[in-house]
Short mmCIF file of C-alpha atoms and ligand atoms in Angstrom, two decimals:
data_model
loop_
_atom_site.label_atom_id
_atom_site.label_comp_id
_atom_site.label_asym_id
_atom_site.label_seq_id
_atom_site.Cartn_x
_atom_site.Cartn_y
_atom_site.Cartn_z
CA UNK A 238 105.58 120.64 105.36
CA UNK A 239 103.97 117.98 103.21
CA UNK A 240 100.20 117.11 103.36
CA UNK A 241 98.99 115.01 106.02
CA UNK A 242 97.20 112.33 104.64
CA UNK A 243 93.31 112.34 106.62
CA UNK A 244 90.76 108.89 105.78
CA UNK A 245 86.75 110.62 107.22
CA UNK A 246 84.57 108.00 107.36
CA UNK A 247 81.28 107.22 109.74
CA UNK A 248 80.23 104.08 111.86
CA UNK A 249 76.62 104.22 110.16
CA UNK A 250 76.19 103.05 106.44
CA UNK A 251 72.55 104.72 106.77
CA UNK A 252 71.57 107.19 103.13
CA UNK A 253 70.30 109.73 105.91
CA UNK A 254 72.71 109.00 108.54
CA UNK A 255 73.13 112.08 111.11
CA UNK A 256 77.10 110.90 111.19
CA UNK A 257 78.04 111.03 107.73
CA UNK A 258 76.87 114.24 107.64
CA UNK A 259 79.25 115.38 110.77
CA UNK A 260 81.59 113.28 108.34
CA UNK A 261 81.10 115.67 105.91
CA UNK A 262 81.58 119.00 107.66
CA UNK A 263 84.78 117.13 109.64
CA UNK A 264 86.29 116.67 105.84
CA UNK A 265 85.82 120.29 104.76
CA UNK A 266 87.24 121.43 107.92
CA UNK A 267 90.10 119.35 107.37
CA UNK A 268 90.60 120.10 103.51
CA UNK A 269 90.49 123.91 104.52
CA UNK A 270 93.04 123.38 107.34
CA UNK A 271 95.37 122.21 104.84
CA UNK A 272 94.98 118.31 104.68
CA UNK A 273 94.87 115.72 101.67
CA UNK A 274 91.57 114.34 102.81
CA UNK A 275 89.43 111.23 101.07
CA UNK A 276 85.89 110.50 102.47
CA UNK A 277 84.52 107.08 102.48
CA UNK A 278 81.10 105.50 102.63
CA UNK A 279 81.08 102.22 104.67
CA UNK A 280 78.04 101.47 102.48
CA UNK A 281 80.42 101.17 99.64
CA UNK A 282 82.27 98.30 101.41
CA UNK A 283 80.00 95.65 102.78
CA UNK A 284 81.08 93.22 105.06
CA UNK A 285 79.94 89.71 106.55
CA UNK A 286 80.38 89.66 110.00
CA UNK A 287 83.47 88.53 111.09
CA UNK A 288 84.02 84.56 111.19
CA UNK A 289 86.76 82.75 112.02
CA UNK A 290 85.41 80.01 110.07
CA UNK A 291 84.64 81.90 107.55
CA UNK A 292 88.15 83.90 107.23
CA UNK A 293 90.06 80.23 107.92
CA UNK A 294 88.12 79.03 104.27
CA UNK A 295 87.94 82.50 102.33
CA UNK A 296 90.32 84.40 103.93
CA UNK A 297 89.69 88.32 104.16
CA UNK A 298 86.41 89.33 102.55
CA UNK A 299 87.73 91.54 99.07
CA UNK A 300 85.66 94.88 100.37
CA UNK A 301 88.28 94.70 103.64
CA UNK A 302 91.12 94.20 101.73
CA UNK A 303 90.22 97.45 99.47
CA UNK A 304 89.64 99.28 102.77
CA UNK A 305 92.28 98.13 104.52
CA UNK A 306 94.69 99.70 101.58
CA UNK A 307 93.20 102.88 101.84
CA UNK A 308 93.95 103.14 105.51
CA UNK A 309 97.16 102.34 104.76
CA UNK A 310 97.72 105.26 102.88
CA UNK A 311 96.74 107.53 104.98
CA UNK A 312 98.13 109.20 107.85
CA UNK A 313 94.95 110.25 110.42
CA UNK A 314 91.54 108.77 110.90
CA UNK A 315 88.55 110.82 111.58
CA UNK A 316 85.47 109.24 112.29
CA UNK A 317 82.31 110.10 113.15
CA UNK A 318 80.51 107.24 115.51
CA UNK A 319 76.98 106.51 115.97
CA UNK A 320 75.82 105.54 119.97
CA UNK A 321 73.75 102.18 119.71
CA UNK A 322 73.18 101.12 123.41
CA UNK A 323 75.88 103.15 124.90
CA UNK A 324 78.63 102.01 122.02
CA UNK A 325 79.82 101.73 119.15
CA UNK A 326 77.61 100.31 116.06
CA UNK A 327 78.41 96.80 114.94
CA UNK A 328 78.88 97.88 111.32
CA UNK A 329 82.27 99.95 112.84
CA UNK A 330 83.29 97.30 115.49
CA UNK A 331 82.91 94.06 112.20
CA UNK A 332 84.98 96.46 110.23
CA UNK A 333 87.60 97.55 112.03
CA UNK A 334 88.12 94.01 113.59
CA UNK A 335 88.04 92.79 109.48
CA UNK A 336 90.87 95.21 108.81
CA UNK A 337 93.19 94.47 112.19
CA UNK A 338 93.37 90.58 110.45
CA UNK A 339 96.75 89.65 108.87
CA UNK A 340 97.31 88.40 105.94
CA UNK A 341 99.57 86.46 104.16
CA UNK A 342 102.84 85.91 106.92
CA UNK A 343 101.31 88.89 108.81
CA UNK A 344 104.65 90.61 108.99
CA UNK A 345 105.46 94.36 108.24
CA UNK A 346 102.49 95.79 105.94
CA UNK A 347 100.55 92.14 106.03
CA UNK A 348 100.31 92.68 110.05
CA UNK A 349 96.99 93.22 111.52
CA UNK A 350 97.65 96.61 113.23
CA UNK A 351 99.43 98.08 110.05
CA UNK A 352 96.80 99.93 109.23
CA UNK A 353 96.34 101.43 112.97
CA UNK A 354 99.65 101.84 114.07
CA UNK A 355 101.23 105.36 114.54
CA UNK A 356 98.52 106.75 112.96
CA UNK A 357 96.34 109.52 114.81
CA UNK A 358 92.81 109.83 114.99
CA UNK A 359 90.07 112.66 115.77
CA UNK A 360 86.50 111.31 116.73
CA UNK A 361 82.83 112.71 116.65
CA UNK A 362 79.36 111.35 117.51
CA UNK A 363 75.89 112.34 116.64
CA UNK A 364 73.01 111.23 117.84
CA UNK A 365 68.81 112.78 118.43
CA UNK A 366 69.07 111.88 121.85
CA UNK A 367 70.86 114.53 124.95
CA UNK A 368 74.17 113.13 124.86
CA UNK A 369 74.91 113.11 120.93
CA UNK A 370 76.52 109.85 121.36
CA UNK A 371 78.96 110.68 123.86
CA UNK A 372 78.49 107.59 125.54
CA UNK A 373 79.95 105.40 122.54
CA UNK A 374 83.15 107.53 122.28
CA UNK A 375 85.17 105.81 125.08
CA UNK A 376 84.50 102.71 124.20
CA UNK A 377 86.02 103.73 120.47
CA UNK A 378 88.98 105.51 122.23
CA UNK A 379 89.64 101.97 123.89
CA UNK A 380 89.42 100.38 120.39
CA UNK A 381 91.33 102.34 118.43
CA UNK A 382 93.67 102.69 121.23
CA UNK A 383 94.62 99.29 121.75
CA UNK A 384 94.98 99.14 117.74
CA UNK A 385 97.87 101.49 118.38
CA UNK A 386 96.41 104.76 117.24
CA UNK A 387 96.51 107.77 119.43
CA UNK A 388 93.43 109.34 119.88
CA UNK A 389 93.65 112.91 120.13
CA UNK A 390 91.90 114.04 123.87
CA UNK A 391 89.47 116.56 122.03
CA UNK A 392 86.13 114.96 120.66
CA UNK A 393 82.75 116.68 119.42
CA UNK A 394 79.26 115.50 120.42
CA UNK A 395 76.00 116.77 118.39
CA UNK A 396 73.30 116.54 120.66
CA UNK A 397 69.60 116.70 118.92
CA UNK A 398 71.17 115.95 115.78
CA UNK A 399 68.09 115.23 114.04
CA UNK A 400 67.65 118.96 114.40
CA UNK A 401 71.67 120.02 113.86
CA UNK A 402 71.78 119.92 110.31
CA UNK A 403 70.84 122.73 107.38
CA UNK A 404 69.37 121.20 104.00
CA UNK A 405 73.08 121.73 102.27
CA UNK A 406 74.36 120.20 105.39
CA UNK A 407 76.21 122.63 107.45
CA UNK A 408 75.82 122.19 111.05
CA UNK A 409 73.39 125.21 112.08
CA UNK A 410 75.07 126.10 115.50
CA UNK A 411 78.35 128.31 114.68
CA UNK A 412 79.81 127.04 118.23
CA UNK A 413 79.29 123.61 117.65
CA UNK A 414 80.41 124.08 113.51
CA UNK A 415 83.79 125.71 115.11
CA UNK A 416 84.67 122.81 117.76
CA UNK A 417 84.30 120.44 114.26
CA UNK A 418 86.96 122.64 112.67
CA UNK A 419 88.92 123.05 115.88
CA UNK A 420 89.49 118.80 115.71
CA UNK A 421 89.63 118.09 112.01
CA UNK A 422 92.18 121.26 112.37
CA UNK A 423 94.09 119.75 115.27
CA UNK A 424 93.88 115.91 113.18
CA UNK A 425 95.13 118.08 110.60
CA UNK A 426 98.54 119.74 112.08
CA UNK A 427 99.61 116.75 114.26
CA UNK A 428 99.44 114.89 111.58
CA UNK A 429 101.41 116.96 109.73
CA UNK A 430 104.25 117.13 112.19
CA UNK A 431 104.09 113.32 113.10
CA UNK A 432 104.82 112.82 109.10
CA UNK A 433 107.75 115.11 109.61
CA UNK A 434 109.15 112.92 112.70
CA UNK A 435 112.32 111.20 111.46
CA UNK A 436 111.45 107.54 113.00
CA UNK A 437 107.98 106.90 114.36
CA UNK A 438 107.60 105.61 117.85
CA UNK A 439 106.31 101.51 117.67
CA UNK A 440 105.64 100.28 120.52
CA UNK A 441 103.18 97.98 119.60
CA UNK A 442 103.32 94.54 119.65
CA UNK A 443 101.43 92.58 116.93
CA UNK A 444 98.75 90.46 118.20
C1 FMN B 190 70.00 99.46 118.20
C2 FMN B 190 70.06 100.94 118.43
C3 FMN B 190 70.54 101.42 119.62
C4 FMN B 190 70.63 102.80 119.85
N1 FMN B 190 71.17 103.24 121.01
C5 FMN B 190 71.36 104.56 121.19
C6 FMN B 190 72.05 105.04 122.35
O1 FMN B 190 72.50 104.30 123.20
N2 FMN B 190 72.25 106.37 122.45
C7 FMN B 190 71.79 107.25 121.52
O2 FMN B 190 72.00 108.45 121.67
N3 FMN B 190 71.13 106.83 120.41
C8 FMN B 190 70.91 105.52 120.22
N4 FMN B 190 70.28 105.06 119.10
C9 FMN B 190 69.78 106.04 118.14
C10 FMN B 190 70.86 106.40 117.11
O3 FMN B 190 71.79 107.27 117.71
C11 FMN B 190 70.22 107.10 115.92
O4 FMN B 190 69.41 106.17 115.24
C12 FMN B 190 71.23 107.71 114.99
O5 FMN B 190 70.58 108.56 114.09
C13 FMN B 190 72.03 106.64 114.25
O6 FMN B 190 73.12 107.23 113.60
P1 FMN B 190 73.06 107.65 112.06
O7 FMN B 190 72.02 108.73 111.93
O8 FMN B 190 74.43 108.16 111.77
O9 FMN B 190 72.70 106.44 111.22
C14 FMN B 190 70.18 103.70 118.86
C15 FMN B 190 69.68 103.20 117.65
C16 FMN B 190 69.63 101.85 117.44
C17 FMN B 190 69.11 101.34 116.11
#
């Protein structure tokens, strides 16, 4: 079976953020279950909020056209999402609405849910507060859903995350370190079989 392809990111661009350190433990996982994984920093690809002004006269900012080719060449998402006022952050909506632009005639690869469709994704929250961002994951379920990727029905909270994390960044709690591994496993092996599927369902339109 050939390498599934996995893109770990988180929805905060924060040096301290709580998420991209459940990033981080959701991309070892996934290395040791067997996937070709890359991690990226959202801080590394600034953004102006979206525009339609602003895309009619410059077209898609260069930091979401970079990003937008590394999603293509992967297989899975896994993303860890910060709660701000019971959803997402805007940093994860502006980019993910940047990358689901077309470009150019928009058809095949140039389409805005290329780099969604088929592909699978495994999501995560963290968050101080008692419901470790559990709040926001729906609403990013709904997003990535209508985008065309399926969203596996497992997700991981970390409640009191401020607390969560050891200095090299491990997650303290051994329950809470094996659900992590449990989803960047199960990213992991359907992605892995989807890769193997002959012909890819589409069923979504472009929009
Ligand atoms: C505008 C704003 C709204 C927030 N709303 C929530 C919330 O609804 N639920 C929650 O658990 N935490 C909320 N927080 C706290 C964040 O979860 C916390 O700052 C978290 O550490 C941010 O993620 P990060 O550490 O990955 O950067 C909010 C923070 C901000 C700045």
């Amino acid at each position: 079976m050939t390498k599934a392809k996995i893109l770990v990111f988180a929805g905060s661009a924060r040096r301290d953020s709580l998420n991209k350190k459940l990033a981080r433990v959701a991309e070892r996982h996934a290395r040791e279950a067997g996937g070709e994984v890359t991690f990226v920093d959202l801080e590394e690809f600034p953004m102006p909020l979206y525009h339609g002004d602003l895309e009619a006269s410059s077209g898609m900012p260069a930091n979401a056209v970079k990003l937008r080719a590394i999603f293509l060449e992967h297989d899975a998402l896994i993303i860890a999402s910060p709660e701000n006022n019971t959803s997402v952050t805007a940093l994860l909506k502006n980019t993910l609405d940047w990358l689901s632009r077309s470009i150019g005639d928009g058809k095949g690869e140039r389409s805005g849910l290329a780099p969604y469709r088929g592909k699978l994704a495994g999501i995560l929250s963290a968050s101080p507060g008692p419901f470790g961002g559990a709040r926001g994951l729906p609403h990013l379920r709904q997003i990535l859903s209508s985008l065309g990727v399926t969203v596996l029905g497992a997700q991981v909270s970390i409640v009191r995350a401020g607390d969560a994390f050891a200095p090299d960044g491990a997650l303290k709690d051994e329950r809470e370190d094996r659900l992590v591994a449990m989803l960047a496993r199960a990213v992991v092996d359907t992605a892995s079989k989807l890769r193997e599927a002959p012909d890819p369902p589409r069923i979504m339109q472009d929009h």
